[in-house]
PDB file of C-alpha atoms and ligand atoms in Angstrom:
ATOM      1  CA  UNK A   1     -44.957  18.876  79.606  1.00 40.00           C
ATOM      2  CA  UNK A   2     -43.689  15.828  81.434  1.00 48.00           C
ATOM      3  CA  UNK A   3     -40.734  15.984  83.781  1.00 47.00           C
ATOM      4  CA  UNK A   4     -38.377  13.889  81.735  1.00 47.00           C
ATOM      5  CA  UNK A   5     -38.825  15.958  78.567  1.00 46.00           C
ATOM      6  CA  UNK A   6     -38.421  19.125  80.570  1.00 43.00           C
ATOM      7  CA  UNK A   7     -35.203  17.947  82.161  1.00 39.00           C
ATOM      8  CA  UNK A   8     -33.895  16.845  78.800  1.00 40.00           C
ATOM      9  CA  UNK A   9     -34.499  20.242  77.246  1.00 39.00           C
ATOM     10  CA  UNK A  10     -32.805  22.042  80.105  1.00 36.00           C
ATOM     11  CA  UNK A  11     -29.841  19.721  80.090  1.00 36.00           C
ATOM     12  CA  UNK A  12     -29.254  19.969  76.390  1.00 37.00           C
ATOM     13  CA  UNK A  13     -29.750  23.721  76.310  1.00 31.00           C
ATOM     14  CA  UNK A  14     -27.140  24.197  78.992  1.00 33.00           C
ATOM     15  CA  UNK A  15     -24.846  21.768  77.317  1.00 33.00           C
ATOM     16  CA  UNK A  16     -24.859  23.807  74.124  1.00 31.00           C
ATOM     17  CA  UNK A  17     -23.774  26.830  76.080  1.00 31.00           C
ATOM     18  CA  UNK A  18     -21.169  25.139  78.194  1.00 30.00           C
ATOM     19  CA  UNK A  19     -19.099  22.835  76.051  1.00 36.00           C
ATOM     20  CA  UNK A  20     -17.079  21.501  78.961  1.00 38.00           C
ATOM     21  CA  UNK A  21     -19.985  20.296  81.018  1.00 35.00           C
ATOM     22  CA  UNK A  22     -18.715  17.980  83.798  1.00 37.00           C
ATOM     23  CA  UNK A  23     -18.681  14.314  82.994  1.00 43.00           C
ATOM     24  CA  UNK A  24     -21.540  12.258  84.345  1.00 43.00           C
ATOM     25  CA  UNK A  25     -20.022   9.435  86.336  1.00 46.00           C
ATOM     26  CA  UNK A  26     -21.194   6.110  84.973  1.00 48.00           C
ATOM     27  CA  UNK A  27     -21.874   3.143  87.222  1.00 45.00           C
ATOM     28  CA  UNK A  28     -19.619   0.769  85.416  1.00 53.00           C
ATOM     29  CA  UNK A  29     -15.953   1.187  84.554  1.00 72.00           C
ATOM     30  CA  UNK A  30     -16.593  -0.817  81.410  1.00 87.00           C
ATOM     31  CA  UNK A  31     -17.856   0.798  78.229  1.00 92.00           C
ATOM     32  CA  UNK A  32     -21.276  -0.086  76.856  1.00 93.00           C
ATOM     33  CA  UNK A  33     -20.825  -1.681  73.433  1.00 93.00           C
ATOM     34  CA  UNK A  34     -23.776  -1.056  71.140  1.00 95.00           C
ATOM     35  CA  UNK A  35     -24.095  -2.228  67.539  1.00 95.00           C
ATOM     36  CA  UNK A  36     -26.287  -0.129  65.293  1.00 96.00           C
ATOM     37  CA  UNK A  37     -27.736  -2.214  62.529  1.00 95.00           C
ATOM     38  CA  UNK A  38     -30.641  -2.690  60.115  1.00 96.00           C
ATOM     39  CA  UNK A  39     -32.187  -5.220  57.784  1.00 94.00           C
ATOM     40  CA  UNK A  40     -32.636  -2.867  54.857  1.00 94.00           C
ATOM     41  CA  UNK A  41     -29.857  -0.535  53.729  1.00 93.00           C
ATOM     42  CA  UNK A  42     -30.072   3.237  53.695  1.00 94.00           C
ATOM     43  CA  UNK A  43     -32.486   3.517  56.621  1.00 97.00           C
ATOM     44  CA  UNK A  44     -30.322   5.951  58.595  1.00 96.00           C
ATOM     45  CA  UNK A  45     -27.831   3.903  60.659  1.00 95.00           C
ATOM     46  CA  UNK A  46     -24.770   6.026  60.010  1.00 91.00           C
ATOM     47  CA  UNK A  47     -26.551   9.317  60.631  1.00 95.00           C
ATOM     48  CA  UNK A  48     -28.006   7.925  63.837  1.00 97.00           C
ATOM     49  CA  UNK A  49     -24.592   6.643  64.968  1.00 96.00           C
ATOM     50  CA  UNK A  50     -22.818   9.950  64.417  1.00 94.00           C
ATOM     51  CA  UNK A  51     -25.534  12.197  65.819  1.00 97.00           C
ATOM     52  CA  UNK A  52     -26.245   9.889  68.748  1.00 98.00           C
ATOM     53  CA  UNK A  53     -22.538   9.998  69.591  1.00 96.00           C
ATOM     54  CA  UNK A  54     -22.688  13.797  69.575  1.00 96.00           C
ATOM     55  CA  UNK A  55     -25.831  13.823  71.721  1.00 97.00           C
ATOM     56  CA  UNK A  56     -24.291  11.405  74.237  1.00 96.00           C
ATOM     57  CA  UNK A  57     -21.185  13.593  74.332  1.00 95.00           C
ATOM     58  CA  UNK A  58     -23.396  16.571  75.088  1.00 95.00           C
ATOM     59  CA  UNK A  59     -24.661  14.682  78.138  1.00 94.00           C
ATOM     60  CA  UNK A  60     -21.078  14.336  79.316  1.00 92.00           C
ATOM     61  CA  UNK A  61     -20.419  10.849  77.960  1.00 94.00           C
ATOM     62  CA  UNK A  62     -17.194   9.880  76.231  1.00 93.00           C
ATOM     63  CA  UNK A  63     -17.940   8.044  73.005  1.00 94.00           C
ATOM     64  CA  UNK A  64     -16.002   5.932  70.531  1.00 93.00           C
ATOM     65  CA  UNK A  65     -17.503   5.137  67.122  1.00 91.00           C
ATOM     66  CA  UNK A  66     -16.233   2.068  65.312  1.00 87.00           C
ATOM     67  CA  UNK A  67     -17.029   2.280  61.627  1.00 83.00           C
ATOM     68  CA  UNK A  68     -17.617  -1.365  60.863  1.00 80.00           C
ATOM     69  CA  UNK A  69     -19.566  -1.066  57.643  1.00 65.00           C
ATOM     70  CA  UNK A  70     -17.238  -3.271  55.667  1.00 56.00           C
ATOM     71  CA  UNK A  71     -18.641  -2.399  52.272  1.00 55.00           C
ATOM     72  CA  UNK A  72     -19.106   1.325  52.478  1.00 54.00           C
ATOM     73  CA  UNK A  73     -17.575   2.876  55.555  1.00 55.00           C
ATOM     74  CA  UNK A  74     -18.745   6.483  55.683  1.00 66.00           C
ATOM     75  CA  UNK A  75     -18.844   7.753  59.233  1.00 68.00           C
ATOM     76  CA  UNK A  76     -15.946  10.038  58.287  1.00 67.00           C
ATOM     77  CA  UNK A  77     -17.852  11.360  55.270  1.00 65.00           C
ATOM     78  CA  UNK A  78     -20.818  12.404  57.412  1.00 66.00           C
ATOM     79  CA  UNK A  79     -18.459  13.977  59.918  1.00 69.00           C
ATOM     80  CA  UNK A  80     -16.426  15.629  57.202  1.00 65.00           C
ATOM     81  CA  UNK A  81     -13.130  14.382  58.622  1.00 65.00           C
ATOM     82  CA  UNK A  82     -10.538  12.139  57.031  1.00 67.00           C
ATOM     83  CA  UNK A  83      -8.837   9.078  58.403  1.00 68.00           C
ATOM     84  CA  UNK A  84      -5.501   7.765  57.210  1.00 75.00           C
ATOM     85  CA  UNK A  85      -4.910   4.477  58.967  1.00 78.00           C
ATOM     86  CA  UNK A  86      -6.913   1.496  60.159  1.00 76.00           C
ATOM     87  CA  UNK A  87      -6.444  -1.010  62.955  1.00 78.00           C
ATOM     88  CA  UNK A  88      -4.143  -3.189  60.830  1.00 80.00           C
ATOM     89  CA  UNK A  89      -1.533  -0.436  61.128  1.00 82.00           C
ATOM     90  CA  UNK A  90      -1.266  -1.273  64.837  1.00 82.00           C
ATOM     91  CA  UNK A  91       0.748  -4.291  63.756  1.00 83.00           C
ATOM     92  CA  UNK A  92       3.557  -2.562  61.934  1.00 83.00           C
ATOM     93  CA  UNK A  93       5.264  -1.297  65.073  1.00 81.00           C
ATOM     94  CA  UNK A  94       5.170   2.283  63.816  1.00 84.00           C
ATOM     95  CA  UNK A  95       1.645   3.237  64.735  1.00 83.00           C
ATOM     96  CA  UNK A  96      -0.203   3.324  68.006  1.00 82.00           C
ATOM     97  CA  UNK A  97      -3.832   3.651  68.992  1.00 81.00           C
ATOM     98  CA  UNK A  98      -3.717   7.432  68.767  1.00 81.00           C
ATOM     99  CA  UNK A  99      -2.682   7.166  65.090  1.00 82.00           C
ATOM    100  CA  UNK A 100      -5.570   4.993  63.958  1.00 82.00           C
ATOM    101  CA  UNK A 101      -8.342   7.011  65.564  1.00 85.00           C
ATOM    102  CA  UNK A 102      -9.431  10.545  64.855  1.00 84.00           C
ATOM    103  CA  UNK A 103     -11.055  12.934  67.247  1.00 86.00           C
ATOM    104  CA  UNK A 104     -14.207  14.536  65.949  1.00 87.00           C
ATOM    105  CA  UNK A 105     -16.429  17.313  67.268  1.00 90.00           C
ATOM    106  CA  UNK A 106     -17.253  17.225  71.001  1.00 92.00           C
ATOM    107  CA  UNK A 107     -14.247  14.948  71.387  1.00 90.00           C
ATOM    108  CA  UNK A 108     -15.966  11.889  70.018  1.00 91.00           C
ATOM    109  CA  UNK A 109     -13.404   9.366  68.841  1.00 89.00           C
ATOM    110  CA  UNK A 110     -13.747   7.602  65.502  1.00 86.00           C
ATOM    111  CA  UNK A 111     -12.040   4.338  64.709  1.00 84.00           C
ATOM    112  CA  UNK A 112     -12.246   3.471  61.039  1.00 76.00           C
ATOM    113  CA  UNK A 113     -12.723  -0.271  60.909  1.00 67.00           C
ATOM    114  CA  UNK A 114     -13.335  -0.925  57.256  1.00 57.00           C
ATOM    115  CA  UNK A 115     -11.853  -4.090  55.886  1.00 58.00           C
ATOM    116  CA  UNK A 116      -9.390  -4.092  58.816  1.00 63.00           C
ATOM    117  CA  UNK A 117     -11.954  -5.850  60.971  1.00 66.00           C
ATOM    118  CA  UNK A 118     -12.456  -8.875  58.719  1.00 65.00           C
ATOM    119  CA  UNK A 119      -8.725  -9.130  58.172  1.00 72.00           C
ATOM    120  CA  UNK A 120      -8.439  -9.788  61.904  1.00 72.00           C
ATOM    121  CA  UNK A 121      -9.644 -13.315  61.217  1.00 68.00           C
ATOM    122  CA  UNK A 122      -6.511 -13.999  59.132  1.00 75.00           C
ATOM    123  CA  UNK A 123      -3.990 -12.969  61.772  1.00 79.00           C
ATOM    124  CA  UNK A 124      -1.833 -15.177  63.943  1.00 84.00           C
ATOM    125  CA  UNK A 125      -2.843 -15.536  67.583  1.00 83.00           C
ATOM    126  CA  UNK A 126      -0.004 -13.231  68.619  1.00 86.00           C
ATOM    127  CA  UNK A 127      -0.863 -10.495  66.124  1.00 84.00           C
ATOM    128  CA  UNK A 128      -4.517 -10.660  67.041  1.00 83.00           C
ATOM    129  CA  UNK A 129      -3.726 -10.405  70.719  1.00 85.00           C
ATOM    130  CA  UNK A 130      -1.581  -7.345  70.080  1.00 84.00           C
ATOM    131  CA  UNK A 131      -4.387  -5.538  68.304  1.00 83.00           C
ATOM    132  CA  UNK A 132      -7.050  -6.580  70.790  1.00 85.00           C
ATOM    133  CA  UNK A 133      -4.895  -5.569  73.760  1.00 86.00           C
ATOM    134  CA  UNK A 134      -4.500  -2.135  72.242  1.00 84.00           C
ATOM    135  CA  UNK A 135      -8.111  -1.617  71.241  1.00 85.00           C
ATOM    136  CA  UNK A 136      -9.660  -2.894  74.439  1.00 88.00           C
ATOM    137  CA  UNK A 137      -7.993  -0.054  76.320  1.00 86.00           C
ATOM    138  CA  UNK A 138     -11.084   1.840  75.232  1.00 89.00           C
ATOM    139  CA  UNK A 139     -13.131  -0.092  77.809  1.00 89.00           C
ATOM    140  CA  UNK A 140     -11.593   2.176  80.441  1.00 87.00           C
ATOM    141  CA  UNK A 141     -11.315   5.284  78.290  1.00 88.00           C
ATOM    142  CA  UNK A 142     -14.906   5.741  77.112  1.00 92.00           C
ATOM    143  CA  UNK A 143     -18.479   5.247  78.313  1.00 92.00           C
ATOM    144  CA  UNK A 144     -20.076   4.208  75.030  1.00 94.00           C
ATOM    145  CA  UNK A 145     -18.779   2.343  71.993  1.00 94.00           C
ATOM    146  CA  UNK A 146     -21.121   2.628  69.015  1.00 95.00           C
ATOM    147  CA  UNK A 147     -20.491   0.212  66.164  1.00 92.00           C
ATOM    148  CA  UNK A 148     -21.958   1.277  62.827  1.00 90.00           C
ATOM    149  CA  UNK A 149     -22.470  -1.956  60.904  1.00 87.00           C
ATOM    150  CA  UNK A 150     -23.524  -2.611  57.348  1.00 79.00           C
ATOM    151  CA  UNK A 151     -27.086  -3.537  56.507  1.00 80.00           C
ATOM    152  CA  UNK A 152     -28.658  -6.845  55.713  1.00 79.00           C
ATOM    153  CA  UNK A 153     -28.614 -10.465  56.481  1.00 79.00           C
ATOM    154  CA  UNK A 154     -24.913 -11.159  56.182  1.00 80.00           C
ATOM    155  CA  UNK A 155     -22.753 -13.272  58.442  1.00 80.00           C
ATOM    156  CA  UNK A 156     -20.665 -10.218  59.261  1.00 78.00           C
ATOM    157  CA  UNK A 157     -23.567  -8.114  60.466  1.00 85.00           C
ATOM    158  CA  UNK A 158     -24.972 -11.008  62.456  1.00 90.00           C
ATOM    159  CA  UNK A 159     -21.598 -11.549  64.127  1.00 88.00           C
ATOM    160  CA  UNK A 160     -21.448  -7.923  65.216  1.00 88.00           C
ATOM    161  CA  UNK A 161     -24.957  -8.229  66.630  1.00 93.00           C
ATOM    162  CA  UNK A 162     -24.199 -11.464  68.452  1.00 93.00           C
ATOM    163  CA  UNK A 163     -20.995 -10.109  69.986  1.00 92.00           C
ATOM    164  CA  UNK A 164     -22.561  -6.881  71.314  1.00 93.00           C
ATOM    165  CA  UNK A 165     -24.268  -6.536  74.683  1.00 91.00           C
ATOM    166  CA  UNK A 166     -26.795  -4.169  73.150  1.00 94.00           C
ATOM    167  CA  UNK A 167     -28.102  -3.826  69.596  1.00 96.00           C
ATOM    168  CA  UNK A 168     -30.007  -0.905  68.129  1.00 97.00           C
ATOM    169  CA  UNK A 169     -32.076  -1.918  65.129  1.00 97.00           C
ATOM    170  CA  UNK A 170     -33.032   0.906  62.822  1.00 98.00           C
ATOM    171  CA  UNK A 171     -36.025   0.694  60.546  1.00 98.00           C
ATOM    172  CA  UNK A 172     -38.278   3.088  58.665  1.00 98.00           C
ATOM    173  CA  UNK A 173     -42.060   2.666  58.449  1.00 98.00           C
ATOM    174  CA  UNK A 174     -41.710   1.176  54.933  1.00 97.00           C
ATOM    175  CA  UNK A 175     -43.051  -2.390  54.846  1.00 96.00           C
ATOM    176  CA  UNK A 176     -39.836  -3.615  53.178  1.00 96.00           C
ATOM    177  CA  UNK A 177     -37.680  -2.105  55.951  1.00 97.00           C
ATOM    178  CA  UNK A 178     -39.935  -3.621  58.645  1.00 97.00           C
ATOM    179  CA  UNK A 179     -39.861  -7.059  57.019  1.00 96.00           C
ATOM    180  CA  UNK A 180     -36.064  -6.906  56.761  1.00 96.00           C
ATOM    181  CA  UNK A 181     -35.756  -5.751  60.384  1.00 96.00           C
ATOM    182  CA  UNK A 182     -37.815  -8.780  61.387  1.00 96.00           C
ATOM    183  CA  UNK A 183     -35.575 -11.022  59.251  1.00 96.00           C
ATOM    184  CA  UNK A 184     -32.368  -9.964  61.023  1.00 96.00           C
ATOM    185  CA  UNK A 185     -34.002 -10.399  64.420  1.00 96.00           C
ATOM    186  CA  UNK A 186     -35.086 -13.860  63.330  1.00 96.00           C
ATOM    187  CA  UNK A 187     -31.495 -14.708  62.323  1.00 95.00           C
ATOM    188  CA  UNK A 188     -30.340 -13.320  65.672  1.00 96.00           C
ATOM    189  CA  UNK A 189     -32.842 -15.446  67.582  1.00 96.00           C
ATOM    190  CA  UNK A 190     -31.953 -18.555  65.563  1.00 95.00           C
ATOM    191  CA  UNK A 191     -28.290 -18.014  66.474  1.00 94.00           C
ATOM    192  CA  UNK A 192     -29.242 -17.814  70.166  1.00 92.00           C
ATOM    193  CA  UNK A 193     -28.516 -14.084  70.424  1.00 92.00           C
ATOM    194  CA  UNK A 194     -28.941 -12.997  74.025  1.00 88.00           C
ATOM    195  CA  UNK A 195     -28.193  -9.249  74.017  1.00 89.00           C
ATOM    196  CA  UNK A 196     -30.645  -6.443  74.557  1.00 92.00           C
ATOM    197  CA  UNK A 197     -32.480  -5.354  71.401  1.00 95.00           C
ATOM    198  CA  UNK A 198     -33.744  -1.815  70.948  1.00 96.00           C
ATOM    199  CA  UNK A 199     -35.704  -0.381  68.074  1.00 97.00           C
ATOM    200  CA  UNK A 200     -35.476   3.072  66.516  1.00 98.00           C
ATOM    201  CA  UNK A 201     -38.028   4.013  63.873  1.00 98.00           C
ATOM    202  CA  UNK A 202     -36.575   6.610  61.533  1.00 98.00           C
ATOM    203  CA  UNK A 203     -38.201   8.928  58.980  1.00 98.00           C
ATOM    204  CA  UNK A 204     -41.650   8.906  60.544  1.00 98.00           C
ATOM    205  CA  UNK A 205     -44.369  11.450  59.823  1.00 98.00           C
ATOM    206  CA  UNK A 206     -45.484  11.559  63.463  1.00 96.00           C
ATOM    207  CA  UNK A 207     -45.361   9.651  66.734  1.00 95.00           C
ATOM    208  CA  UNK A 208     -48.499   7.639  65.894  1.00 97.00           C
ATOM    209  CA  UNK A 209     -46.754   6.176  62.880  1.00 98.00           C
ATOM    210  CA  UNK A 210     -43.712   5.266  65.012  1.00 97.00           C
ATOM    211  CA  UNK A 211     -45.913   3.684  67.704  1.00 96.00           C
ATOM    212  CA  UNK A 212     -47.740   1.590  65.159  1.00 97.00           C
ATOM    213  CA  UNK A 213     -44.443   0.224  63.749  1.00 97.00           C
ATOM    214  CA  UNK A 214     -43.033  -0.609  67.170  1.00 96.00           C
ATOM    215  CA  UNK A 215     -46.302  -2.216  68.296  1.00 96.00           C
ATOM    216  CA  UNK A 216     -46.431  -4.418  65.240  1.00 95.00           C
ATOM    217  CA  UNK A 217     -42.809  -5.492  65.486  1.00 96.00           C
ATOM    218  CA  UNK A 218     -42.920  -6.008  69.245  1.00 95.00           C
ATOM    219  CA  UNK A 219     -45.921  -8.337  68.883  1.00 96.00           C
ATOM    220  CA  UNK A 220     -44.544 -10.544  66.105  1.00 96.00           C
ATOM    221  CA  UNK A 221     -41.059 -10.678  67.582  1.00 96.00           C
ATOM    222  CA  UNK A 222     -42.432 -11.685  70.964  1.00 95.00           C
ATOM    223  CA  UNK A 223     -44.866 -14.232  69.534  1.00 96.00           C
ATOM    224  CA  UNK A 224     -42.684 -15.938  66.939  1.00 96.00           C
ATOM    225  CA  UNK A 225     -39.116 -15.298  68.107  1.00 95.00           C
ATOM    226  CA  UNK A 226     -39.689 -15.083  71.866  1.00 94.00           C
ATOM    227  CA  UNK A 227     -37.568 -11.936  71.939  1.00 93.00           C
ATOM    228  CA  UNK A 228     -38.258  -8.684  73.663  1.00 92.00           C
ATOM    229  CA  UNK A 229     -37.428  -5.420  71.922  1.00 95.00           C
ATOM    230  CA  UNK A 230     -37.316  -2.117  73.763  1.00 94.00           C
ATOM    231  CA  UNK A 231     -38.729   1.011  72.185  1.00 95.00           C
ATOM    232  CA  UNK A 232     -35.782   3.397  72.063  1.00 96.00           C
ATOM    233  CA  UNK A 233     -37.589   6.115  70.180  1.00 96.00           C
ATOM    234  CA  UNK A 234     -38.272   7.551  66.767  1.00 97.00           C
ATOM    235  CA  UNK A 235     -36.821  10.181  64.436  1.00 98.00           C
ATOM    236  CA  UNK A 236     -38.992  12.309  62.159  1.00 98.00           C
ATOM    237  CA  UNK A 237     -38.451  12.738  58.464  1.00 98.00           C
ATOM    238  CA  UNK A 238     -36.424  15.929  58.387  1.00 98.00           C
ATOM    239  CA  UNK A 239     -35.223  17.910  55.389  1.00 98.00           C
ATOM    240  CA  UNK A 240     -32.502  19.492  57.505  1.00 98.00           C
ATOM    241  CA  UNK A 241     -30.844  16.103  57.864  1.00 97.00           C
ATOM    242  CA  UNK A 242     -30.625  15.814  54.093  1.00 97.00           C
ATOM    243  CA  UNK A 243     -29.157  19.322  53.915  1.00 97.00           C
ATOM    244  CA  UNK A 244     -26.658  18.438  56.643  1.00 95.00           C
ATOM    245  CA  UNK A 245     -25.505  15.313  54.789  1.00 92.00           C
ATOM    246  CA  UNK A 246     -24.885  17.420  51.694  1.00 91.00           C
ATOM    247  CA  UNK A 247     -22.636  19.863  53.523  1.00 89.00           C
ATOM    248  CA  UNK A 248     -20.914  17.000  55.415  1.00 87.00           C
ATOM    249  CA  UNK A 249     -21.848  18.382  58.813  1.00 90.00           C
ATOM    250  CA  UNK A 250     -23.724  16.241  61.326  1.00 93.00           C
ATOM    251  CA  UNK A 251     -27.271  17.574  61.688  1.00 96.00           C
ATOM    252  CA  UNK A 252     -26.778  17.741  65.466  1.00 97.00           C
ATOM    253  CA  UNK A 253     -24.224  20.480  64.864  1.00 96.00           C
ATOM    254  CA  UNK A 254     -25.636  22.256  61.819  1.00 96.00           C
ATOM    255  CA  UNK A 255     -29.300  22.197  62.929  1.00 97.00           C
ATOM    256  CA  UNK A 256     -29.326  21.456  66.678  1.00 97.00           C
ATOM    257  CA  UNK A 257     -32.923  22.605  67.114  1.00 97.00           C
ATOM    258  CA  UNK A 258     -34.476  20.705  64.248  1.00 98.00           C
ATOM    259  CA  UNK A 259     -36.880  17.793  64.863  1.00 97.00           C
ATOM    260  CA  UNK A 260     -34.465  14.979  64.160  1.00 97.00           C
ATOM    261  CA  UNK A 261     -31.710  16.434  66.374  1.00 98.00           C
ATOM    262  CA  UNK A 262     -34.160  16.814  69.260  1.00 97.00           C
ATOM    263  CA  UNK A 263     -35.387  13.240  68.803  1.00 97.00           C
ATOM    264  CA  UNK A 264     -31.865  11.861  68.756  1.00 98.00           C
ATOM    265  CA  UNK A 265     -31.176  13.733  72.007  1.00 97.00           C
ATOM    266  CA  UNK A 266     -34.190  12.007  73.531  1.00 96.00           C
ATOM    267  CA  UNK A 267     -32.805   8.674  72.350  1.00 96.00           C
ATOM    268  CA  UNK A 268     -29.441   9.501  73.959  1.00 96.00           C
ATOM    269  CA  UNK A 269     -31.184  10.474  77.177  1.00 94.00           C
ATOM    270  CA  UNK A 270     -33.166   7.221  77.188  1.00 93.00           C
ATOM    271  CA  UNK A 271     -30.018   5.205  76.589  1.00 93.00           C
ATOM    272  CA  UNK A 272     -28.300   6.798  79.568  1.00 91.00           C
ATOM    273  CA  UNK A 273     -31.163   7.081  82.027  1.00 87.00           C
ATOM    274  CA  UNK A 274     -34.307   5.550  80.667  1.00 76.00           C
ATOM    275  CA  UNK A 275     -35.911   2.268  79.823  1.00 61.00           C
ATOM    276  CA  UNK A 276     -33.318   1.691  77.134  1.00 50.00           C
ATOM    277  CA  UNK A 277     -30.563   1.608  79.725  1.00 56.00           C
ATOM    278  CA  UNK A 278     -28.479  -1.510  80.043  1.00 57.00           C
ATOM    279  CA  UNK A 279     -29.221  -2.236  83.663  1.00 55.00           C
ATOM    280  CA  UNK A 280     -28.458  -5.925  83.539  1.00 56.00           C
ATOM    281  CA  UNK A 281     -25.104  -5.205  85.160  1.00 58.00           C
ATOM    282  CA  UNK A 282     -23.404  -7.798  83.006  1.00 65.00           C
ATOM    283  CA  UNK A 283     -21.968  -5.766  80.184  1.00 74.00           C
ATOM    284  CA  UNK A 284     -18.699  -7.183  78.946  1.00 83.00           C
ATOM    285  CA  UNK A 285     -17.170  -4.220  77.137  1.00 89.00           C
ATOM    286  CA  UNK A 286     -14.969  -4.376  74.091  1.00 88.00           C
ATOM    287  CA  UNK A 287     -12.991  -7.252  75.572  1.00 88.00           C
ATOM    288  CA  UNK A 288     -16.152  -9.305  75.849  1.00 89.00           C
ATOM    289  CA  UNK A 289     -17.141  -8.185  72.379  1.00 89.00           C
ATOM    290  CA  UNK A 290     -13.928  -9.516  70.816  1.00 85.00           C
ATOM    291  CA  UNK A 291     -14.065 -12.748  72.816  1.00 85.00           C
ATOM    292  CA  UNK A 292     -17.565 -13.434  71.535  1.00 88.00           C
ATOM    293  CA  UNK A 293     -16.703 -12.261  68.019  1.00 84.00           C
ATOM    294  CA  UNK A 294     -13.767 -14.677  67.664  1.00 79.00           C
ATOM    295  CA  UNK A 295     -15.614 -17.514  69.359  1.00 82.00           C
ATOM    296  CA  UNK A 296     -18.272 -17.172  66.701  1.00 79.00           C
ATOM    297  CA  UNK A 297     -15.676 -17.113  63.929  1.00 72.00           C
ATOM    298  CA  UNK A 298     -13.738 -20.156  65.111  1.00 70.00           C
TER     299      UNK A 298
HETATM  300  N1  LIG B 301     -34.680  11.308  59.489  1.00 96.83           N
HETATM  301  C1  LIG B 301     -34.373  11.489  58.191  1.00 96.83           C
HETATM  302  N2  LIG B 301     -34.987  12.470  57.470  1.00 96.83           N
HETATM  303  C2  LIG B 301     -34.701  12.649  56.160  1.00 96.83           C
HETATM  304  N3  LIG B 301     -33.801  11.901  55.474  1.00 96.83           N
HETATM  305  C3  LIG B 301     -33.162  10.922  56.129  1.00 96.83           C
HETATM  306  C4  LIG B 301     -33.408  10.653  57.515  1.00 96.83           C
HETATM  307  N4  LIG B 301     -32.608   9.616  57.886  1.00 96.83           N
HETATM  308  C5  LIG B 301     -31.915   9.267  56.781  1.00 96.83           C
HETATM  309  N5  LIG B 301     -32.240  10.034  55.726  1.00 96.83           N
HETATM  310  C6  LIG B 301     -31.717   9.936  54.345  1.00 96.83           C
HETATM  311  O1  LIG B 301     -31.222   8.627  54.155  1.00 96.83           O
HETATM  312  C7  LIG B 301     -29.872   8.665  53.711  1.00 96.83           C
HETATM  313  C8  LIG B 301     -29.127   7.469  54.197  1.00 96.83           C
HETATM  314  O2  LIG B 301     -28.828   7.594  55.561  1.00 96.83           O
HETATM  315  P1  LIG B 301     -27.613   6.770  56.230  1.00 96.83           P
HETATM  316  O3  LIG B 301     -26.399   6.864  55.388  1.00 96.83           O
HETATM  317  O4  LIG B 301     -27.519   7.188  57.638  1.00 96.83           O
HETATM  318  O5  LIG B 301     -28.211   5.298  56.126  1.00 96.83           O
HETATM  319  P2  LIG B 301     -27.482   3.910  56.423  1.00 96.83           P
HETATM  320  O6  LIG B 301     -28.506   3.014  57.028  1.00 96.83           O
HETATM  321  O7  LIG B 301     -26.232   4.135  57.174  1.00 96.83           O
HETATM  322  O8  LIG B 301     -27.130   3.420  54.944  1.00 96.83           O
HETATM  323  P3  LIG B 301     -26.202   2.164  54.535  1.00 96.83           P
HETATM  324  O9  LIG B 301     -27.054   0.941  54.738  1.00 96.83           O
HETATM  325  O10 LIG B 301     -25.892   2.424  53.108  1.00 96.83           O
HETATM  326  O11 LIG B 301     -25.010   2.186  55.432  1.00 96.83           O
HETATM  327  C9  LIG B 301     -29.352  10.007  54.217  1.00 96.83           C
HETATM  328  O12 LIG B 301     -28.276  10.454  53.443  1.00 96.83           O
HETATM  329  C10 LIG B 301     -30.559  10.897  54.084  1.00 96.83           C
HETATM  330  O13 LIG B 301     -30.677  11.366  52.746  1.00 96.83           O
HETATM  331 MG1  LIG B 302     -24.240   3.530  56.766  1.00 96.83          MG
END
C-alpha cells in the first residue's frame, strides 16, 4: 500500500472518531473558490459537492457550499435540511449573513443561491456592493468555497467557470457525458478561461475505466484546446449512494466506508495536499470571483 493512501486512511479513521480534530492551517488567508460543473446533467455534481464538503471538513477544513444551480437547486435536499432565505434578503435590512446560510453536518455552511444569484445583475451598484461586501466575508471565514452549478452549455454555467480560480468538471464514462464535458471545456477555452481545470470521472466500474476516460480527454483537450486538465480522481458506481439519496442523507455520513465515500475522501485529500492543489499562489477568493463575474456580465 502506498504511503499516501495509508496516511489518508489513518487520517480519516481518526477523524471519524474525533469530530473536533484540530484545524489544518492553510497557507493562504483567502478561501479557494471551486466551481463544480458538467456538460451533461445528472452526472453527480451535487452529490460530489456535498460529500466533498464533508470530506474536506473531516480533514479540518472549513467549507462553504454555494448552491448555484439556478434551475434546480437541491444541495439542501441531499443534505436533508431546509433553507428559508436567499442572498436577496440581505438587502431588506432585516436579515444578515447568518440568516441566509444554514449550517449542515460537520459545520459545513450552505448558502442557497438559487435565482438570487442572477437577480444580482439587476441591482443598483449600491445594493450589489452591500451584498458582495457581506458575502465576501467568507474569504476569511472558510478555507474552501464549493459552487454547485447547473449542467450544460449555458452562459450562466460558463460565467461561474470563468470567474472561479479552480473548476472541477464531472463526467461519467458515457460517450455523451464525455462529449459534453469536452464541449464546455471548448467554450471555456474560447472565452479565454485561465483557471485550473480538474476532472472527476464518476460512476466507473473500475480504475482502468476512469484512466481511459481521463487519458482520452486529456489528449484531445491538450491537442485541440491547448488546455491542461488535472486528474482529480474517480468515483465508483455505488448502490449505497443511491440509497443515501433516497433517505436524504449524504453517503459520506450514512455509508462512510463504502467505495464512493472512500474515493471522495481521496479526492478531498488530493485537493488539499496533492497534485490537484492550487499552488499557483494567485487565488483571488470570493472577492475575485465576484469581480470577474460582474466584469463578464457588463
Ligand atoms: N457514484 C454513483 N453511483 C451510483 N449512482 C450515482 C453516482 N453518482 C450519481 N448517481 C446517481 O445520479 C443521480 C444524480 O446525481 P446528482 O444529483 O449529484 O447529479 P447532478 O449532476 O447534480 O444533476 P443535475 O445536473 O440535475 O444538477 C443521483 O441521485 C444518483 O441516483
Ligand atoms: Mg445538481
